[in-house]
CSV table of N, CA, C and O and ligand atoms in Angstrom, one decimal:
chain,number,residue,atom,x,y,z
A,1,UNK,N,86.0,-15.8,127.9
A,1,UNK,CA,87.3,-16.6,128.0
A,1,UNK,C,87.6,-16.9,129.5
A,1,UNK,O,87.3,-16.2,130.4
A,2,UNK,N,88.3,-18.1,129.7
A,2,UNK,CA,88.6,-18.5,131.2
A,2,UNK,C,89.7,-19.7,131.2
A,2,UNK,O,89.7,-20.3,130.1
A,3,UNK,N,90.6,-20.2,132.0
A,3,UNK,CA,91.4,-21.0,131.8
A,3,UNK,C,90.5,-22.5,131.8
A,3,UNK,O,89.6,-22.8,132.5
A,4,UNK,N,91.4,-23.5,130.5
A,4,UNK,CA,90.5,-24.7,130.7
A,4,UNK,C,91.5,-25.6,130.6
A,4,UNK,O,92.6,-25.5,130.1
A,5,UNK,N,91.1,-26.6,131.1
A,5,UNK,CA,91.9,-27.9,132.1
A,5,UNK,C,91.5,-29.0,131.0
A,5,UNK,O,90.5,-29.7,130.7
A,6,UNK,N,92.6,-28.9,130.6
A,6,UNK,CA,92.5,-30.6,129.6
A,6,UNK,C,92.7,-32.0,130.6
A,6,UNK,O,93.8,-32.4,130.9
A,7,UNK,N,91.5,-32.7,131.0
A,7,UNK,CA,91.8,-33.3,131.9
A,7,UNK,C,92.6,-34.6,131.2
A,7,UNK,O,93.4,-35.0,132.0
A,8,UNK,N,92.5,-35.2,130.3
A,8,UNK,CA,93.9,-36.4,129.8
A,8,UNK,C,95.2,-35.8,130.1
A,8,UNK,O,96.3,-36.5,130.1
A,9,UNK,N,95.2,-34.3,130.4
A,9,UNK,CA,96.6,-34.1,131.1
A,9,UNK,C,96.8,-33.8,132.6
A,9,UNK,O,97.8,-33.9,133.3
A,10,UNK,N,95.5,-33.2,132.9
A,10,UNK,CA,96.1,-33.1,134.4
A,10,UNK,C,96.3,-34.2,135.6
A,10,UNK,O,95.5,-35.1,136.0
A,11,UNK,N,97.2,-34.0,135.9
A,11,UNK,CA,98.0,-35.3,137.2
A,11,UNK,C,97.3,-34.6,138.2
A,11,UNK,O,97.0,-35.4,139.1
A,12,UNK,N,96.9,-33.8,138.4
A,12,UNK,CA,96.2,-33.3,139.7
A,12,UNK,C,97.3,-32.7,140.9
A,12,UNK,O,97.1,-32.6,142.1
A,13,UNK,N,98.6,-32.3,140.1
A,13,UNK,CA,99.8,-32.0,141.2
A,13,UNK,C,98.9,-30.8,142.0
A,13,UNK,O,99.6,-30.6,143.0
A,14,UNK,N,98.2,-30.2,141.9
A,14,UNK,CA,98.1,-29.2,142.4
A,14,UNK,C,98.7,-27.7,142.4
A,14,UNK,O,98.2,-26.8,143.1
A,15,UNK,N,99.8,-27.6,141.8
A,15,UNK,CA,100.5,-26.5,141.6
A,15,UNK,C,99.6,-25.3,141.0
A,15,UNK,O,99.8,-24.1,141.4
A,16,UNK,N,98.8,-25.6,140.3
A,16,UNK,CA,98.1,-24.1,139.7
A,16,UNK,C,97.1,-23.8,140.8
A,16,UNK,O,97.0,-22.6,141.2
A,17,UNK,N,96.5,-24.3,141.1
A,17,UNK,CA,96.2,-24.6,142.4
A,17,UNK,C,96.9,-23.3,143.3
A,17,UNK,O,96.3,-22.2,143.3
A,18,UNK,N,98.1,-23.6,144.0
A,18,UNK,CA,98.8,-22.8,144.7
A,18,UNK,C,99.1,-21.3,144.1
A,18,UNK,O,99.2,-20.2,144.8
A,19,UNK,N,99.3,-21.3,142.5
A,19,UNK,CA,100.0,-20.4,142.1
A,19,UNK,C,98.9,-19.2,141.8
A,19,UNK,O,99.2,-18.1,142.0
A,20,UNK,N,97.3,-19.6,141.2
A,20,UNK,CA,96.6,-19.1,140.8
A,20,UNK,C,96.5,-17.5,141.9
A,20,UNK,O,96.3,-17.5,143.1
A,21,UNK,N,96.8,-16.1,141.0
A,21,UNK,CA,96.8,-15.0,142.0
A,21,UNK,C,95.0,-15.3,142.6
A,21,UNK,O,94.7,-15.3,143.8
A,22,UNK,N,94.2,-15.3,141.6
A,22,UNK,CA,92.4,-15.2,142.1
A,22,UNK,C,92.0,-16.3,142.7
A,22,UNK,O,90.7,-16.5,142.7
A,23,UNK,N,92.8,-17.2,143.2
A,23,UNK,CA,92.3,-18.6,143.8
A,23,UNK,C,91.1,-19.3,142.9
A,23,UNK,O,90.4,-20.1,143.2
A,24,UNK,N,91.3,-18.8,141.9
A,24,UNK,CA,90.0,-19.7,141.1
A,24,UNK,C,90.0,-21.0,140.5
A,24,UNK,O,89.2,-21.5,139.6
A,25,UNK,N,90.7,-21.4,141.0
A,25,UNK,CA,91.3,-22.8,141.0
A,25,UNK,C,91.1,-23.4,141.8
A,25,UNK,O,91.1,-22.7,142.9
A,26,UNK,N,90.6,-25.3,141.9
A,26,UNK,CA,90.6,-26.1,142.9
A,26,UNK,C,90.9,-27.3,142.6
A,26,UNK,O,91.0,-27.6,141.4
A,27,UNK,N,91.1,-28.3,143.6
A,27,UNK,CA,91.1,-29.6,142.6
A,27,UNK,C,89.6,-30.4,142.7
A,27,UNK,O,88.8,-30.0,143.6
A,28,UNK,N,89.2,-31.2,141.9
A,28,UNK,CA,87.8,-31.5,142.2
A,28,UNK,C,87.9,-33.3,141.4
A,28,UNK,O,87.9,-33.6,140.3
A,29,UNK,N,88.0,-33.9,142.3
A,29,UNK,CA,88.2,-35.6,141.5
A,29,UNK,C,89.6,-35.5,141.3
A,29,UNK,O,90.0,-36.5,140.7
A,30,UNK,N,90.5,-34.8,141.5
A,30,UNK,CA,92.2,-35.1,141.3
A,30,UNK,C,92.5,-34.6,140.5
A,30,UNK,O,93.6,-34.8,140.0
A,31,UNK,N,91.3,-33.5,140.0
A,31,UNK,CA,91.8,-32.7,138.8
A,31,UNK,C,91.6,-31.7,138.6
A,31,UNK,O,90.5,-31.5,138.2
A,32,UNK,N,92.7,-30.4,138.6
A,32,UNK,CA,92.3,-28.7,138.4
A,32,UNK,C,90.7,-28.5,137.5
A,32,UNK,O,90.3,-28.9,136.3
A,33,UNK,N,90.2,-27.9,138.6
A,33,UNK,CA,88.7,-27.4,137.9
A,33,UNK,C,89.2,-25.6,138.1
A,33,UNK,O,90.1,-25.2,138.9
A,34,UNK,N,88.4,-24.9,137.1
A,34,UNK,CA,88.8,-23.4,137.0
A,34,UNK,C,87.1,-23.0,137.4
A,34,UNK,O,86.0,-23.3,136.8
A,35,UNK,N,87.2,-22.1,138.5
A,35,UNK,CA,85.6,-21.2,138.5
A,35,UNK,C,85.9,-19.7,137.5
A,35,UNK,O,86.6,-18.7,137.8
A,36,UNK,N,85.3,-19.9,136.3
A,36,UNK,CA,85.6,-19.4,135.3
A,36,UNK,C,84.8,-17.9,135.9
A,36,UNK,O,85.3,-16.8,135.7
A,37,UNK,N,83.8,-17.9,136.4
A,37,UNK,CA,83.4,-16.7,137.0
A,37,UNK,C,84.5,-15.7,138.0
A,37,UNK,O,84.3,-14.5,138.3
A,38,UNK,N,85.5,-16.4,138.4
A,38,UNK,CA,86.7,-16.5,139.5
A,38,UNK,C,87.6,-15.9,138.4
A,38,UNK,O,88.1,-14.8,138.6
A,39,UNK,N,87.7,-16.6,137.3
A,39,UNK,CA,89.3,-16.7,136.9
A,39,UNK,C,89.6,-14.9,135.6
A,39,UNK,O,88.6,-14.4,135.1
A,40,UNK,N,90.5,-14.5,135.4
A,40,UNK,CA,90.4,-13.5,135.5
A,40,UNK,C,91.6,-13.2,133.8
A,40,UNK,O,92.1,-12.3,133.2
A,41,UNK,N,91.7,-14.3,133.7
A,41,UNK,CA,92.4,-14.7,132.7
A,41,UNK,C,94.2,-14.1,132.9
A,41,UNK,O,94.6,-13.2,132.1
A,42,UNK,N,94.9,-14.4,133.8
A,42,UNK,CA,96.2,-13.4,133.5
A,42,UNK,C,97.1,-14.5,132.8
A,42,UNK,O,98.0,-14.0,132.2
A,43,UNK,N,97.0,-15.8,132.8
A,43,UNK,CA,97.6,-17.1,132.6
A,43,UNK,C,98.6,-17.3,133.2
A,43,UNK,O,99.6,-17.6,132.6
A,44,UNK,N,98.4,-17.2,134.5
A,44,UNK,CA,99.8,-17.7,135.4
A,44,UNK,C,99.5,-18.9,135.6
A,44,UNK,O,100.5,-19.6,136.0
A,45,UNK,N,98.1,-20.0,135.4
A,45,UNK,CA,98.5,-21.3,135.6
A,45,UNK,C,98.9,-21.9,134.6
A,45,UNK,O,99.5,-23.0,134.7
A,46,UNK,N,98.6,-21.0,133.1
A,46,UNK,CA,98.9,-21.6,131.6
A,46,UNK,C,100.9,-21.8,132.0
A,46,UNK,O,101.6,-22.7,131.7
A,47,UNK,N,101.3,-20.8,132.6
A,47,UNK,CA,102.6,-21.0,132.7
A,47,UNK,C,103.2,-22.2,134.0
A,47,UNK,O,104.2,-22.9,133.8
A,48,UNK,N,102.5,-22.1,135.0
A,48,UNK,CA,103.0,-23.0,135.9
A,48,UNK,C,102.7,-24.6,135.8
A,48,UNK,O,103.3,-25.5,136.4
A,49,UNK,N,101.9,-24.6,134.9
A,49,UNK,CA,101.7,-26.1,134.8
A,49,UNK,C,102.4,-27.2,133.9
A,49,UNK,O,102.4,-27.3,132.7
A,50,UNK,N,103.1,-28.4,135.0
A,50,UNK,CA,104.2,-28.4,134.4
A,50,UNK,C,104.3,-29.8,133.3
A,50,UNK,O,105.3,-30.4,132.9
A,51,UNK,N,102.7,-30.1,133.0
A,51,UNK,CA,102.1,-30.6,131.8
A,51,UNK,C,101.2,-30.1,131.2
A,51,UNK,O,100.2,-30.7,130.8
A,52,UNK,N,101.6,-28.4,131.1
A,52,UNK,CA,100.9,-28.0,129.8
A,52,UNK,C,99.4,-28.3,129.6
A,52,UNK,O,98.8,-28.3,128.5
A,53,UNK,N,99.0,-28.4,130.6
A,53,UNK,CA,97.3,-28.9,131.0
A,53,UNK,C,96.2,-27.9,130.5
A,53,UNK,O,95.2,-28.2,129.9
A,54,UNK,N,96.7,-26.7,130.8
A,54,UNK,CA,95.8,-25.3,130.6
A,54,UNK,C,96.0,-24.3,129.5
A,54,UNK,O,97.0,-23.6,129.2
A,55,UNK,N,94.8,-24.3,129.0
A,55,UNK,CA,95.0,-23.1,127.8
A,55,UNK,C,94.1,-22.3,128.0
A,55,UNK,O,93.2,-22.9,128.6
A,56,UNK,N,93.8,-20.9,127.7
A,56,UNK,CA,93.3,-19.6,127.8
A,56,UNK,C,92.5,-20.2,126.3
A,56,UNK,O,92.9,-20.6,125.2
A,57,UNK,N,91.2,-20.1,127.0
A,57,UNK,CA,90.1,-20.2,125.7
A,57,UNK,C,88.7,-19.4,125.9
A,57,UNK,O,87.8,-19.4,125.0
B,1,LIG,FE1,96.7,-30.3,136.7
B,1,LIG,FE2,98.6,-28.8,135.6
B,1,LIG,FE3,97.1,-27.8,137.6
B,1,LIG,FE4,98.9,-29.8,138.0
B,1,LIG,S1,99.3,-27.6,137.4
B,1,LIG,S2,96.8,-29.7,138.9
B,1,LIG,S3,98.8,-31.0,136.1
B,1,LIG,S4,96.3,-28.4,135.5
């Protein structure tokens, strides 16, 4: 499991980005990519993002 970026929603604000505690987040084309090897699942970006972009799968 790892956080995954529905990109028809991400705007690319970059916010999960900032918030992510494991930095496993970047933006890549304007749009949150997750290094799922990085990501550690706590879902603080599933909460910060403020179009619902990210779900824990
Ligand atoms: Fe995309 Fe949501 Fe991350 Fe913003 S917070 S870059 S909209 S996934």
């Amino acid at each position: 499991m790892a956080a995954k970026v529905n990109n028809e929603e991400c705007t690319g604000c970059g916010i999960c980005v900032d918030e992510c505690p494991a930095t496993a987040i970047e933006l890549k084309n304007d749009k949150a990519k997750v290094d799922e090897a990085e990501c550690t699942e706590c879902g603080t970006c599933v909460d910060s993002c403020p179009n619902s972009a990210i779900t824990m799968e």
